[in-house]
Amino acid sequence: MSMRGADSGTSIPRRVVGDLQQPLPPLALPGQLQHPQPARAGRHTAVRERVGRRLYAVDGIRLLAALMVAMHHYAGTSRVNQPGNAIWGRPVSDIMPTVFRLSSYGWIGVEIFFVISGFVICMSCWGRTPRQFFVSRVIRLYPAYWFAVLFTTGVLVAVPGVWERPRMREVLLNLTMLQSGSGVANVDGVYWTLWSELRFYLLFLVVVATGLTYRKVVLFCCVWGAAAMLAPVSGLPLLELVANPEGAWYFIAGLALYLMHRFGQDLLLWGILAMAWLMGQLELGQRIDEVEHVSGWRGSVLIFTVFLLLMVAVALGATDRVRWKWLVTAGALTYPLYLIHYAAGTAMINRLRDTMDARLLVVVVLAGFLALSWLVHRFVERPVAGMVKRGLDTSFARMRNARAG
């Protein structure tokens, strides 16, 4: 038995369930398109519209992370809380206990940097060639870094007493940013994070060379994550060097968050992010036990979790209405501030600690380095990056012409 469709005039097949007759779902004809549901189509449209917009909230988060790290170095490390320390002369917890308790968690800003780096690198590299990726990283990293190495060296020579004066051959090698791979000390201790960043860039360059797609980035996250988990027990120093188990899962979290931003959320991306959180909370605890010694695991995990949720909000578009122009400047200050604040700043605190209230001194030093960071961005980063870019573009053009000839 069949019924006529009121509009089409075609028969609608029916099935019997119990005593009731129900129409069967229509069959798609060959070549006939199945249109998505309006809600689903609307969601994908909204995701596409977000891609390419500047994420002002990320600029603000980056500056907040840099300020967290600076406050930690000035008033929250185990070193500054030792009796007779070279920076404050006595435990900072005796001088400003509340500031010390809060600043003791500021080191988590580094892990926040790694997550943001994974997000931003994936965003900035989408659709780019390996040459463009290489040039963008060189002009982004080196101009401010070169200034920071020379500036910090000058301060440590002029203001001795807190840090050892670096040897000239070590300073010169530091200009390459590859000193950690050669077993040479960093001019400033904060440069250790750049070694993690460089290893991430080299690994991700492989994916960029093949052309970034959702599938390839997900596969990269899974393979790198597996290597990072196996490296510590493998007994293979080279694998541990390449896999970077201390930082890998933070970068992977950033990559997954960018895929959410570009393609929308799905269970696989949530699974990668959950795995990154689980591995991250373990690394946080290990760092507290082995390096920091001043903060608690619960508080650290809470801060890290809140940050990840904030980045999820950014990825899913909840912060799209945040478009304050000053955040662009805030983001531009982040990298120079991170590079120059530590060794030079603590040396200055040592010299000025008896001249004013300790809390005011921290604010003054931090404000001074923010102002210097703006000058570095305006008069060093921008012009030098332009010159380096033109030089690299000319070099790559010559290479292409040489192959053609």
mmCIF file with all atom_site columns, N, CA, C and O in Angstrom, residues 47 50-59 62 115-129 132-133 136-137 200-201 204 208 212-213 217 251 253-263 311 314-315 320:
data_model
loop_
_atom_site.group_PDB
_atom_site.id
_atom_site.type_symbol
_atom_site.label_atom_id
_atom_site.label_alt_id
_atom_site.label_comp_id
_atom_site.label_asym_id
_atom_site.label_entity_id
_atom_site.label_seq_id
_atom_site.pdbx_PDB_ins_code
_atom_site.Cartn_x
_atom_site.Cartn_y
_atom_site.Cartn_z
_atom_site.occupancy
_atom_site.B_iso_or_equiv
_atom_site.pdbx_formal_charge
_atom_site.auth_seq_id
_atom_site.auth_comp_id
_atom_site.auth_asym_id
_atom_site.auth_atom_id
_atom_site.pdbx_PDB_model_num
ATOM 1   N N  . VAL A 1 47  ? 32.275 29.749 12.212 1.00 0.00 ? 47  VAL A N  1
ATOM 2   C CA . VAL A 1 47  ? 33.671 29.372 12.377 1.00 0.00 ? 47  VAL A CA 1
ATOM 3   C C  . VAL A 1 47  ? 34.518 29.986 11.275 1.00 0.00 ? 47  VAL A C  1
ATOM 4   O O  . VAL A 1 47  ? 35.587 30.560 11.521 1.00 0.00 ? 47  VAL A O  1
ATOM 5   N N  . ARG A 1 50  ? 35.297 33.653 11.767 1.00 0.00 ? 50  ARG A N  1
ATOM 6   C CA . ARG A 1 50  ? 36.259 33.974 12.810 1.00 0.00 ? 50  ARG A CA 1
ATOM 7   C C  . ARG A 1 50  ? 37.695 33.861 12.318 1.00 0.00 ? 50  ARG A C  1
ATOM 8   O O  . ARG A 1 50  ? 38.580 34.564 12.791 1.00 0.00 ? 50  ARG A O  1
ATOM 9   N N  . VAL A 1 51  ? 37.942 32.947 11.375 1.00 0.00 ? 51  VAL A N  1
ATOM 10  C CA . VAL A 1 51  ? 39.300 32.698 10.904 1.00 0.00 ? 51  VAL A CA 1
ATOM 11  C C  . VAL A 1 51  ? 39.816 33.942 10.176 1.00 0.00 ? 51  VAL A C  1
ATOM 12  O O  . VAL A 1 51  ? 39.153 34.494 9.318  1.00 0.00 ? 51  VAL A O  1
ATOM 13  N N  . GLY A 1 52  ? 41.007 34.358 10.526 1.00 0.00 ? 52  GLY A N  1
ATOM 14  C CA . GLY A 1 52  ? 41.609 35.518 9.892  1.00 0.00 ? 52  GLY A CA 1
ATOM 15  C C  . GLY A 1 52  ? 41.488 36.792 10.704 1.00 0.00 ? 52  GLY A C  1
ATOM 16  O O  . GLY A 1 52  ? 42.210 37.756 10.445 1.00 0.00 ? 52  GLY A O  1
ATOM 17  N N  . ARG A 1 53  ? 40.566 36.829 11.665 1.00 0.00 ? 53  ARG A N  1
ATOM 18  C CA . ARG A 1 53  ? 40.455 37.999 12.517 1.00 0.00 ? 53  ARG A CA 1
ATOM 19  C C  . ARG A 1 53  ? 41.587 38.026 13.543 1.00 0.00 ? 53  ARG A C  1
ATOM 20  O O  . ARG A 1 53  ? 42.064 36.990 13.979 1.00 0.00 ? 53  ARG A O  1
ATOM 21  N N  . ARG A 1 54  ? 41.989 39.226 13.922 1.00 0.00 ? 54  ARG A N  1
ATOM 22  C CA . ARG A 1 54  ? 42.982 39.346 14.976 1.00 0.00 ? 54  ARG A CA 1
ATOM 23  C C  . ARG A 1 54  ? 42.341 38.987 16.311 1.00 0.00 ? 54  ARG A C  1
ATOM 24  O O  . ARG A 1 54  ? 41.247 39.454 16.628 1.00 0.00 ? 54  ARG A O  1
ATOM 25  N N  . LEU A 1 55  ? 43.021 38.178 17.085 1.00 0.00 ? 55  LEU A N  1
ATOM 26  C CA . LEU A 1 55  ? 42.512 37.753 18.381 1.00 0.00 ? 55  LEU A CA 1
ATOM 27  C C  . LEU A 1 55  ? 43.144 38.628 19.458 1.00 0.00 ? 55  LEU A C  1
ATOM 28  O O  . LEU A 1 55  ? 44.202 38.322 20.008 1.00 0.00 ? 55  LEU A O  1
ATOM 29  N N  . TYR A 1 56  ? 42.478 39.740 19.748 1.00 0.00 ? 56  TYR A N  1
ATOM 30  C CA . TYR A 1 56  ? 43.015 40.706 20.699 1.00 0.00 ? 56  TYR A CA 1
ATOM 31  C C  . TYR A 1 56  ? 43.196 40.085 22.089 1.00 0.00 ? 56  TYR A C  1
ATOM 32  O O  . TYR A 1 56  ? 44.123 40.445 22.821 1.00 0.00 ? 56  TYR A O  1
ATOM 33  N N  . ALA A 1 57  ? 42.311 39.183 22.445 1.00 0.00 ? 57  ALA A N  1
ATOM 34  C CA . ALA A 1 57  ? 42.403 38.565 23.767 1.00 0.00 ? 57  ALA A CA 1
ATOM 35  C C  . ALA A 1 57  ? 43.719 37.818 23.945 1.00 0.00 ? 57  ALA A C  1
ATOM 36  O O  . ALA A 1 57  ? 44.286 37.792 25.044 1.00 0.00 ? 57  ALA A O  1
ATOM 37  N N  . VAL A 1 58  ? 44.228 37.208 22.881 1.00 0.00 ? 58  VAL A N  1
ATOM 38  C CA . VAL A 1 58  ? 45.494 36.487 22.964 1.00 0.00 ? 58  VAL A CA 1
ATOM 39  C C  . VAL A 1 58  ? 46.636 37.444 23.282 1.00 0.00 ? 58  VAL A C  1
ATOM 40  O O  . VAL A 1 58  ? 47.541 37.121 24.063 1.00 0.00 ? 58  VAL A O  1
ATOM 41  N N  . ASP A 1 59  ? 46.611 38.642 22.693 1.00 0.00 ? 59  ASP A N  1
ATOM 42  C CA . ASP A 1 59  ? 47.633 39.643 23.007 1.00 0.00 ? 59  ASP A CA 1
ATOM 43  C C  . ASP A 1 59  ? 47.618 39.982 24.491 1.00 0.00 ? 59  ASP A C  1
ATOM 44  O O  . ASP A 1 59  ? 48.671 40.100 25.131 1.00 0.00 ? 59  ASP A O  1
ATOM 45  N N  . ARG A 1 62  ? 49.026 37.088 26.593 1.00 0.00 ? 62  ARG A N  1
ATOM 46  C CA . ARG A 1 62  ? 50.490 37.007 26.484 1.00 0.00 ? 62  ARG A CA 1
ATOM 47  C C  . ARG A 1 62  ? 51.163 38.004 27.411 1.00 0.00 ? 62  ARG A C  1
ATOM 48  O O  . ARG A 1 62  ? 52.133 37.674 28.106 1.00 0.00 ? 62  ARG A O  1
ATOM 49  N N  . VAL A 1 115 ? 51.678 27.152 25.287 1.00 0.00 ? 115 VAL A N  1
ATOM 50  C CA . VAL A 1 115 ? 50.362 26.880 24.705 1.00 0.00 ? 115 VAL A CA 1
ATOM 51  C C  . VAL A 1 115 ? 50.017 27.934 23.655 1.00 0.00 ? 115 VAL A C  1
ATOM 52  O O  . VAL A 1 115 ? 49.576 27.609 22.539 1.00 0.00 ? 115 VAL A O  1
ATOM 53  N N  . ILE A 1 116 ? 50.219 29.199 23.995 1.00 0.00 ? 116 ILE A N  1
ATOM 54  C CA . ILE A 1 116 ? 49.927 30.276 23.044 1.00 0.00 ? 116 ILE A CA 1
ATOM 55  C C  . ILE A 1 116 ? 50.806 30.149 21.811 1.00 0.00 ? 116 ILE A C  1
ATOM 56  O O  . ILE A 1 116 ? 50.366 30.406 20.683 1.00 0.00 ? 116 ILE A O  1
ATOM 57  N N  . SER A 1 117 ? 52.054 29.747 21.993 1.00 0.00 ? 117 SER A N  1
ATOM 58  C CA . SER A 1 117 ? 52.956 29.575 20.861 1.00 0.00 ? 117 SER A CA 1
ATOM 59  C C  . SER A 1 117 ? 52.422 28.523 19.890 1.00 0.00 ? 117 SER A C  1
ATOM 60  O O  . SER A 1 117 ? 52.432 28.725 18.673 1.00 0.00 ? 117 SER A O  1
ATOM 61  N N  . GLY A 1 118 ? 51.953 27.384 20.426 1.00 0.00 ? 118 GLY A N  1
ATOM 62  C CA . GLY A 1 118 ? 51.376 26.370 19.549 1.00 0.00 ? 118 GLY A CA 1
ATOM 63  C C  . GLY A 1 118 ? 50.194 26.908 18.771 1.00 0.00 ? 118 GLY A C  1
ATOM 64  O O  . GLY A 1 118 ? 50.049 26.655 17.565 1.00 0.00 ? 118 GLY A O  1
ATOM 65  N N  . PHE A 1 119 ? 49.344 27.672 19.432 1.00 0.00 ? 119 PHE A N  1
ATOM 66  C CA . PHE A 1 119 ? 48.164 28.263 18.792 1.00 0.00 ? 119 PHE A CA 1
ATOM 67  C C  . PHE A 1 119 ? 48.575 29.255 17.708 1.00 0.00 ? 119 PHE A C  1
ATOM 68  O O  . PHE A 1 119 ? 48.128 29.182 16.552 1.00 0.00 ? 119 PHE A O  1
ATOM 69  N N  . VAL A 1 120 ? 49.460 30.190 18.059 1.00 0.00 ? 120 VAL A N  1
ATOM 70  C CA . VAL A 1 120 ? 49.820 31.277 17.146 1.00 0.00 ? 120 VAL A CA 1
ATOM 71  C C  . VAL A 1 120 ? 50.641 30.772 15.971 1.00 0.00 ? 120 VAL A C  1
ATOM 72  O O  . VAL A 1 120 ? 50.450 31.221 14.838 1.00 0.00 ? 120 VAL A O  1
ATOM 73  N N  . ILE A 1 121 ? 51.560 29.835 16.211 1.00 0.00 ? 121 ILE A N  1
ATOM 74  C CA . ILE A 1 121 ? 52.378 29.324 15.117 1.00 0.00 ? 121 ILE A CA 1
ATOM 75  C C  . ILE A 1 121 ? 51.513 28.610 14.094 1.00 0.00 ? 121 ILE A C  1
ATOM 76  O O  . ILE A 1 121 ? 51.663 28.793 12.877 1.00 0.00 ? 121 ILE A O  1
ATOM 77  N N  . CYS A 1 122 ? 50.586 27.794 14.558 1.00 0.00 ? 122 CYS A N  1
ATOM 78  C CA . CYS A 1 122 ? 49.697 27.099 13.624 1.00 0.00 ? 122 CYS A CA 1
ATOM 79  C C  . CYS A 1 122 ? 48.855 28.105 12.840 1.00 0.00 ? 122 CYS A C  1
ATOM 80  O O  . CYS A 1 122 ? 48.663 27.970 11.633 1.00 0.00 ? 122 CYS A O  1
ATOM 81  N N  . MET A 1 123 ? 48.382 29.140 13.508 1.00 0.00 ? 123 MET A N  1
ATOM 82  C CA . MET A 1 123 ? 47.567 30.160 12.846 1.00 0.00 ? 123 MET A CA 1
ATOM 83  C C  . MET A 1 123 ? 48.369 30.927 11.805 1.00 0.00 ? 123 MET A C  1
ATOM 84  O O  . MET A 1 123 ? 47.906 31.139 10.680 1.00 0.00 ? 123 MET A O  1
ATOM 85  N N  . SER A 1 124 ? 49.588 31.335 12.168 1.00 0.00 ? 124 SER A N  1
ATOM 86  C CA . SER A 1 124 ? 50.368 32.173 11.267 1.00 0.00 ? 124 SER A CA 1
ATOM 87  C C  . SER A 1 124 ? 50.973 31.391 10.106 1.00 0.00 ? 124 SER A C  1
ATOM 88  O O  . SER A 1 124 ? 51.348 31.988 9.093  1.00 0.00 ? 124 SER A O  1
ATOM 89  N N  . CYS A 1 125 ? 51.086 30.067 10.246 1.00 0.00 ? 125 CYS A N  1
ATOM 90  C CA . CYS A 1 125 ? 51.712 29.257 9.198  1.00 0.00 ? 125 CYS A CA 1
ATOM 91  C C  . CYS A 1 125 ? 50.711 28.669 8.215  1.00 0.00 ? 125 CYS A C  1
ATOM 92  O O  . CYS A 1 125 ? 51.121 28.085 7.209  1.00 0.00 ? 125 CYS A O  1
ATOM 93  N N  . TRP A 1 126 ? 49.432 28.784 8.490  1.00 0.00 ? 126 TRP A N  1
ATOM 94  C CA . TRP A 1 126 ? 48.444 28.136 7.624  1.00 0.00 ? 126 TRP A CA 1
ATOM 95  C C  . TRP A 1 126 ? 48.481 28.761 6.223  1.00 0.00 ? 126 TRP A C  1
ATOM 96  O O  . TRP A 1 126 ? 48.318 29.958 6.061  1.00 0.00 ? 126 TRP A O  1
ATOM 97  N N  . GLY A 1 127 ? 48.734 27.923 5.236  1.00 0.00 ? 127 GLY A N  1
ATOM 98  C CA . GLY A 1 127 ? 48.793 28.400 3.862  1.00 0.00 ? 127 GLY A CA 1
ATOM 99  C C  . GLY A 1 127 ? 50.139 28.955 3.453  1.00 0.00 ? 127 GLY A C  1
ATOM 100 O O  . GLY A 1 127 ? 50.288 29.444 2.326  1.00 0.00 ? 127 GLY A O  1
ATOM 101 N N  . ARG A 1 128 ? 51.134 28.897 4.330  1.00 0.00 ? 128 ARG A N  1
ATOM 102 C CA . ARG A 1 128 ? 52.452 29.426 4.012  1.00 0.00 ? 128 ARG A CA 1
ATOM 103 C C  . ARG A 1 128 ? 53.399 28.319 3.571  1.00 0.00 ? 128 ARG A C  1
ATOM 104 O O  . ARG A 1 128 ? 53.222 27.151 3.911  1.00 0.00 ? 128 ARG A O  1
ATOM 105 N N  . THR A 1 129 ? 54.429 28.728 2.827  1.00 0.00 ? 129 THR A N  1
ATOM 106 C CA . THR A 1 129 ? 55.466 27.798 2.394  1.00 0.00 ? 129 THR A CA 1
ATOM 107 C C  . THR A 1 129 ? 56.525 27.687 3.490  1.00 0.00 ? 129 THR A C  1
ATOM 108 O O  . THR A 1 129 ? 56.604 28.536 4.382  1.00 0.00 ? 129 THR A O  1
ATOM 109 N N  . GLN A 1 132 ? 58.497 30.904 3.734  1.00 0.00 ? 132 GLN A N  1
ATOM 110 C CA . GLN A 1 132 ? 57.791 31.961 4.450  1.00 0.00 ? 132 GLN A CA 1
ATOM 111 C C  . GLN A 1 132 ? 57.786 31.701 5.950  1.00 0.00 ? 132 GLN A C  1
ATOM 112 O O  . GLN A 1 132 ? 57.911 32.631 6.760  1.00 0.00 ? 132 GLN A O  1
ATOM 113 N N  . PHE A 1 133 ? 57.630 30.436 6.328  1.00 0.00 ? 133 PHE A N  1
ATOM 114 C CA . PHE A 1 133 ? 57.660 30.074 7.742  1.00 0.00 ? 133 PHE A CA 1
ATOM 115 C C  . PHE A 1 133 ? 59.021 30.401 8.354  1.00 0.00 ? 133 PHE A C  1
ATOM 116 O O  . PHE A 1 133 ? 59.117 31.001 9.435  1.00 0.00 ? 133 PHE A O  1
ATOM 117 N N  . SER A 1 136 ? 59.523 34.227 8.625  1.00 0.00 ? 136 SER A N  1
ATOM 118 C CA . SER A 1 136 ? 58.682 34.816 9.675  1.00 0.00 ? 136 SER A CA 1
ATOM 119 C C  . SER A 1 136 ? 59.234 34.539 11.059 1.00 0.00 ? 136 SER A C  1
ATOM 120 O O  . SER A 1 136 ? 59.185 35.394 11.941 1.00 0.00 ? 136 SER A O  1
ATOM 121 N N  . ARG A 1 137 ? 59.796 33.357 11.279 1.00 0.00 ? 137 ARG A N  1
ATOM 122 C CA . ARG A 1 137 ? 60.350 33.029 12.590 1.00 0.00 ? 137 ARG A CA 1
ATOM 123 C C  . ARG A 1 137 ? 61.654 33.791 12.853 1.00 0.00 ? 137 ARG A C  1
ATOM 124 O O  . ARG A 1 137 ? 61.902 34.233 13.971 1.00 0.00 ? 137 ARG A O  1
ATOM 125 N N  . PHE A 1 200 ? 60.408 22.963 18.684 1.00 0.00 ? 200 PHE A N  1
ATOM 126 C CA . PHE A 1 200 ? 59.034 22.896 18.193 1.00 0.00 ? 200 PHE A CA 1
ATOM 127 C C  . PHE A 1 200 ? 58.949 23.383 16.753 1.00 0.00 ? 200 PHE A C  1
ATOM 128 O O  . PHE A 1 200 ? 58.313 22.762 15.902 1.00 0.00 ? 200 PHE A O  1
ATOM 129 N N  . TYR A 1 201 ? 59.613 24.492 16.442 1.00 0.00 ? 201 TYR A N  1
ATOM 130 C CA . TYR A 1 201 ? 59.569 25.030 15.084 1.00 0.00 ? 201 TYR A CA 1
ATOM 131 C C  . TYR A 1 201 ? 60.143 24.037 14.074 1.00 0.00 ? 201 TYR A C  1
ATOM 132 O O  . TYR A 1 201 ? 59.594 23.852 12.982 1.00 0.00 ? 201 TYR A O  1
ATOM 133 N N  . PHE A 1 204 ? 57.629 21.242 13.546 1.00 0.00 ? 204 PHE A N  1
ATOM 134 C CA . PHE A 1 204 ? 56.429 21.683 12.847 1.00 0.00 ? 204 PHE A CA 1
ATOM 135 C C  . PHE A 1 204 ? 56.732 22.065 11.403 1.00 0.00 ? 204 PHE A C  1
ATOM 136 O O  . PHE A 1 204 ? 55.839 22.033 10.551 1.00 0.00 ? 204 PHE A O  1
ATOM 137 N N  . VAL A 1 208 ? 54.540 21.842 7.901  1.00 0.00 ? 208 VAL A N  1
ATOM 138 C CA . VAL A 1 208 ? 54.356 23.003 7.015  1.00 0.00 ? 208 VAL A CA 1
ATOM 139 C C  . VAL A 1 208 ? 54.809 22.672 5.605  1.00 0.00 ? 208 VAL A C  1
ATOM 140 O O  . VAL A 1 208 ? 54.171 23.067 4.619  1.00 0.00 ? 208 VAL A O  1
ATOM 141 N N  . LEU A 1 212 ? 49.663 22.397 5.456  1.00 0.00 ? 212 LEU A N  1
ATOM 142 C CA . LEU A 1 212 ? 48.877 22.188 6.672  1.00 0.00 ? 212 LEU A CA 1
ATOM 143 C C  . LEU A 1 212 ? 47.433 21.846 6.342  1.00 0.00 ? 212 LEU A C  1
ATOM 144 O O  . LEU A 1 212 ? 46.788 22.519 5.544  1.00 0.00 ? 212 LEU A O  1
ATOM 145 N N  . THR A 1 213 ? 46.943 20.797 6.964  1.00 0.00 ? 213 THR A N  1
ATOM 146 C CA . THR A 1 213 ? 45.538 20.412 6.907  1.00 0.00 ? 213 THR A CA 1
ATOM 147 C C  . THR A 1 213 ? 45.123 19.963 8.307  1.00 0.00 ? 213 THR A C  1
ATOM 148 O O  . THR A 1 213 ? 45.979 19.687 9.159  1.00 0.00 ? 213 THR A O  1
ATOM 149 N N  . VAL A 1 217 ? 47.755 18.036 11.014 1.00 0.00 ? 217 VAL A N  1
ATOM 150 C CA . VAL A 1 217 ? 48.084 18.610 12.307 1.00 0.00 ? 217 VAL A CA 1
ATOM 151 C C  . VAL A 1 217 ? 47.647 17.677 13.435 1.00 0.00 ? 217 VAL A C  1
ATOM 152 O O  . VAL A 1 217 ? 48.370 17.498 14.422 1.00 0.00 ? 217 VAL A O  1
ATOM 153 N N  . PHE A 1 251 ? 52.633 22.743 23.745 1.00 0.00 ? 251 PHE A N  1
ATOM 154 C CA . PHE A 1 251 ? 52.524 23.131 22.341 1.00 0.00 ? 251 PHE A CA 1
ATOM 155 C C  . PHE A 1 251 ? 51.376 22.380 21.667 1.00 0.00 ? 251 PHE A C  1
ATOM 156 O O  . PHE A 1 251 ? 50.628 22.956 20.862 1.00 0.00 ? 251 PHE A O  1
ATOM 157 N N  . ALA A 1 253 ? 48.660 21.277 23.020 1.00 0.00 ? 253 ALA A N  1
ATOM 158 C CA . ALA A 1 253 ? 47.400 21.894 23.448 1.00 0.00 ? 253 ALA A CA 1
ATOM 159 C C  . ALA A 1 253 ? 47.095 23.123 22.596 1.00 0.00 ? 253 ALA A C  1
ATOM 160 O O  . ALA A 1 253 ? 45.946 23.339 22.172 1.00 0.00 ? 253 ALA A O  1
ATOM 161 N N  . GLY A 1 254 ? 48.107 23.942 22.324 1.00 0.00 ? 254 GLY A N  1
ATOM 162 C CA . GLY A 1 254 ? 47.904 25.123 21.489 1.00 0.00 ? 254 GLY A CA 1
ATOM 163 C C  . GLY A 1 254 ? 47.486 24.763 20.072 1.00 0.00 ? 254 GLY A C  1
ATOM 164 O O  . GLY A 1 254 ? 46.620 25.424 19.483 1.00 0.00 ? 254 GLY A O  1
ATOM 165 N N  . LEU A 1 255 ? 48.087 23.723 19.516 1.00 0.00 ? 255 LEU A N  1
ATOM 166 C CA . LEU A 1 255 ? 47.707 23.283 18.170 1.00 0.00 ? 255 LEU A CA 1
ATOM 167 C C  . LEU A 1 255 ? 46.253 22.822 18.132 1.00 0.00 ? 255 LEU A C  1
ATOM 168 O O  . LEU A 1 255 ? 45.503 23.164 17.210 1.00 0.00 ? 255 LEU A O  1
ATOM 169 N N  . ALA A 1 256 ? 45.847 22.029 19.129 1.00 0.00 ? 256 ALA A N  1
ATOM 170 C CA . ALA A 1 256 ? 44.460 21.554 19.180 1.00 0.00 ? 256 ALA A CA 1
ATOM 171 C C  . ALA A 1 256 ? 43.484 22.721 19.320 1.00 0.00 ? 256 ALA A C  1
ATOM 172 O O  . ALA A 1 256 ? 42.416 22.739 18.705 1.00 0.00 ? 256 ALA A O  1
ATOM 173 N N  . LEU A 1 257 ? 43.853 23.704 20.133 1.00 0.00 ? 257 LEU A N  1
ATOM 174 C CA . LEU A 1 257 ? 42.984 24.867 20.306 1.00 0.00 ? 257 LEU A CA 1
ATOM 175 C C  . LEU A 1 257 ? 42.839 25.647 19.009 1.00 0.00 ? 257 LEU A C  1
ATOM 176 O O  . LEU A 1 257 ? 41.747 26.142 18.688 1.00 0.00 ? 257 LEU A O  1
ATOM 177 N N  . TYR A 1 258 ? 43.921 25.753 18.240 1.00 0.00 ? 258 TYR A N  1
ATOM 178 C CA . TYR A 1 258 ? 43.780 26.467 16.966 1.00 0.00 ? 258 TYR A CA 1
ATOM 179 C C  . TYR A 1 258 ? 42.894 25.693 15.994 1.00 0.00 ? 258 TYR A C  1
ATOM 180 O O  . TYR A 1 258 ? 42.112 26.293 15.245 1.00 0.00 ? 258 TYR A O  1
ATOM 181 N N  . LEU A 1 259 ? 43.011 24.375 15.982 1.00 0.00 ? 259 LEU A N  1
ATOM 182 C CA . LEU A 1 259 ? 42.125 23.590 15.119 1.00 0.00 ? 259 LEU A CA 1
ATOM 183 C C  . LEU A 1 259 ? 40.669 23.787 15.511 1.00 0.00 ? 259 LEU A C  1
ATOM 184 O O  . LEU A 1 259 ? 39.782 23.835 14.653 1.00 0.00 ? 259 LEU A O  1
ATOM 185 N N  . MET A 1 260 ? 40.390 23.896 16.813 1.00 0.00 ? 260 MET A N  1
ATOM 186 C CA . MET A 1 260 ? 39.034 24.233 17.255 1.00 0.00 ? 260 MET A CA 1
ATOM 187 C C  . MET A 1 260 ? 38.608 25.584 16.704 1.00 0.00 ? 260 MET A C  1
ATOM 188 O O  . MET A 1 260 ? 37.466 25.774 16.270 1.00 0.00 ? 260 MET A O  1
ATOM 189 N N  . HIS A 1 261 ? 39.521 26.536 16.742 1.00 0.00 ? 261 HIS A N  1
ATOM 190 C CA . HIS A 1 261 ? 39.222 27.877 16.259 1.00 0.00 ? 261 HIS A CA 1
ATOM 191 C C  . HIS A 1 261 ? 38.935 27.871 14.764 1.00 0.00 ? 261 HIS A C  1
ATOM 192 O O  . HIS A 1 261 ? 38.009 28.549 14.295 1.00 0.00 ? 261 HIS A O  1
ATOM 193 N N  . ARG A 1 262 ? 39.711 27.098 14.014 1.00 0.00 ? 262 ARG A N  1
ATOM 194 C CA . ARG A 1 262 ? 39.599 27.134 12.545 1.00 0.00 ? 262 ARG A CA 1
ATOM 195 C C  . ARG A 1 262 ? 38.491 26.229 12.013 1.00 0.00 ? 262 ARG A C  1
ATOM 196 O O  . ARG A 1 262 ? 37.809 26.579 11.048 1.00 0.00 ? 262 ARG A O  1
ATOM 197 N N  . PHE A 1 263 ? 38.302 25.066 12.632 1.00 0.00 ? 263 PHE A N  1
ATOM 198 C CA . PHE A 1 263 ? 37.377 24.084 12.092 1.00 0.00 ? 263 PHE A CA 1
ATOM 199 C C  . PHE A 1 263 ? 36.184 23.798 12.994 1.00 0.00 ? 263 PHE A C  1
ATOM 200 O O  . PHE A 1 263 ? 35.274 23.074 12.593 1.00 0.00 ? 263 PHE A O  1
ATOM 201 N N  . MET A 1 311 ? 41.516 29.946 27.014 1.00 0.00 ? 311 MET A N  1
ATOM 202 C CA . MET A 1 311 ? 41.937 29.743 25.625 1.00 0.00 ? 311 MET A CA 1
ATOM 203 C C  . MET A 1 311 ? 40.874 28.993 24.832 1.00 0.00 ? 311 MET A C  1
ATOM 204 O O  . MET A 1 311 ? 40.711 29.221 23.620 1.00 0.00 ? 311 MET A O  1
ATOM 205 N N  . VAL A 1 314 ? 38.552 31.601 23.773 1.00 0.00 ? 314 VAL A N  1
ATOM 206 C CA . VAL A 1 314 ? 39.101 32.325 22.627 1.00 0.00 ? 314 VAL A CA 1
ATOM 207 C C  . VAL A 1 314 ? 38.907 31.515 21.351 1.00 0.00 ? 314 VAL A C  1
ATOM 208 O O  . VAL A 1 314 ? 38.470 32.035 20.315 1.00 0.00 ? 314 VAL A O  1
ATOM 209 N N  . ALA A 1 315 ? 39.223 30.221 21.416 1.00 0.00 ? 315 ALA A N  1
ATOM 210 C CA . ALA A 1 315 ? 39.140 29.364 20.237 1.00 0.00 ? 315 ALA A CA 1
ATOM 211 C C  . ALA A 1 315 ? 37.718 29.253 19.709 1.00 0.00 ? 315 ALA A C  1
ATOM 212 O O  . ALA A 1 315 ? 37.495 29.182 18.494 1.00 0.00 ? 315 ALA A O  1
ATOM 213 N N  . ASP A 1 320 ? 35.440 37.203 20.926 1.00 0.00 ? 320 ASP A N  1
ATOM 214 C CA . ASP A 1 320 ? 35.558 37.951 19.667 1.00 0.00 ? 320 ASP A CA 1
ATOM 215 C C  . ASP A 1 320 ? 35.192 39.423 19.824 1.00 0.00 ? 320 ASP A C  1
ATOM 216 O O  . ASP A 1 320 ? 35.638 40.267 19.033 1.00 0.00 ? 320 ASP A O  1
#
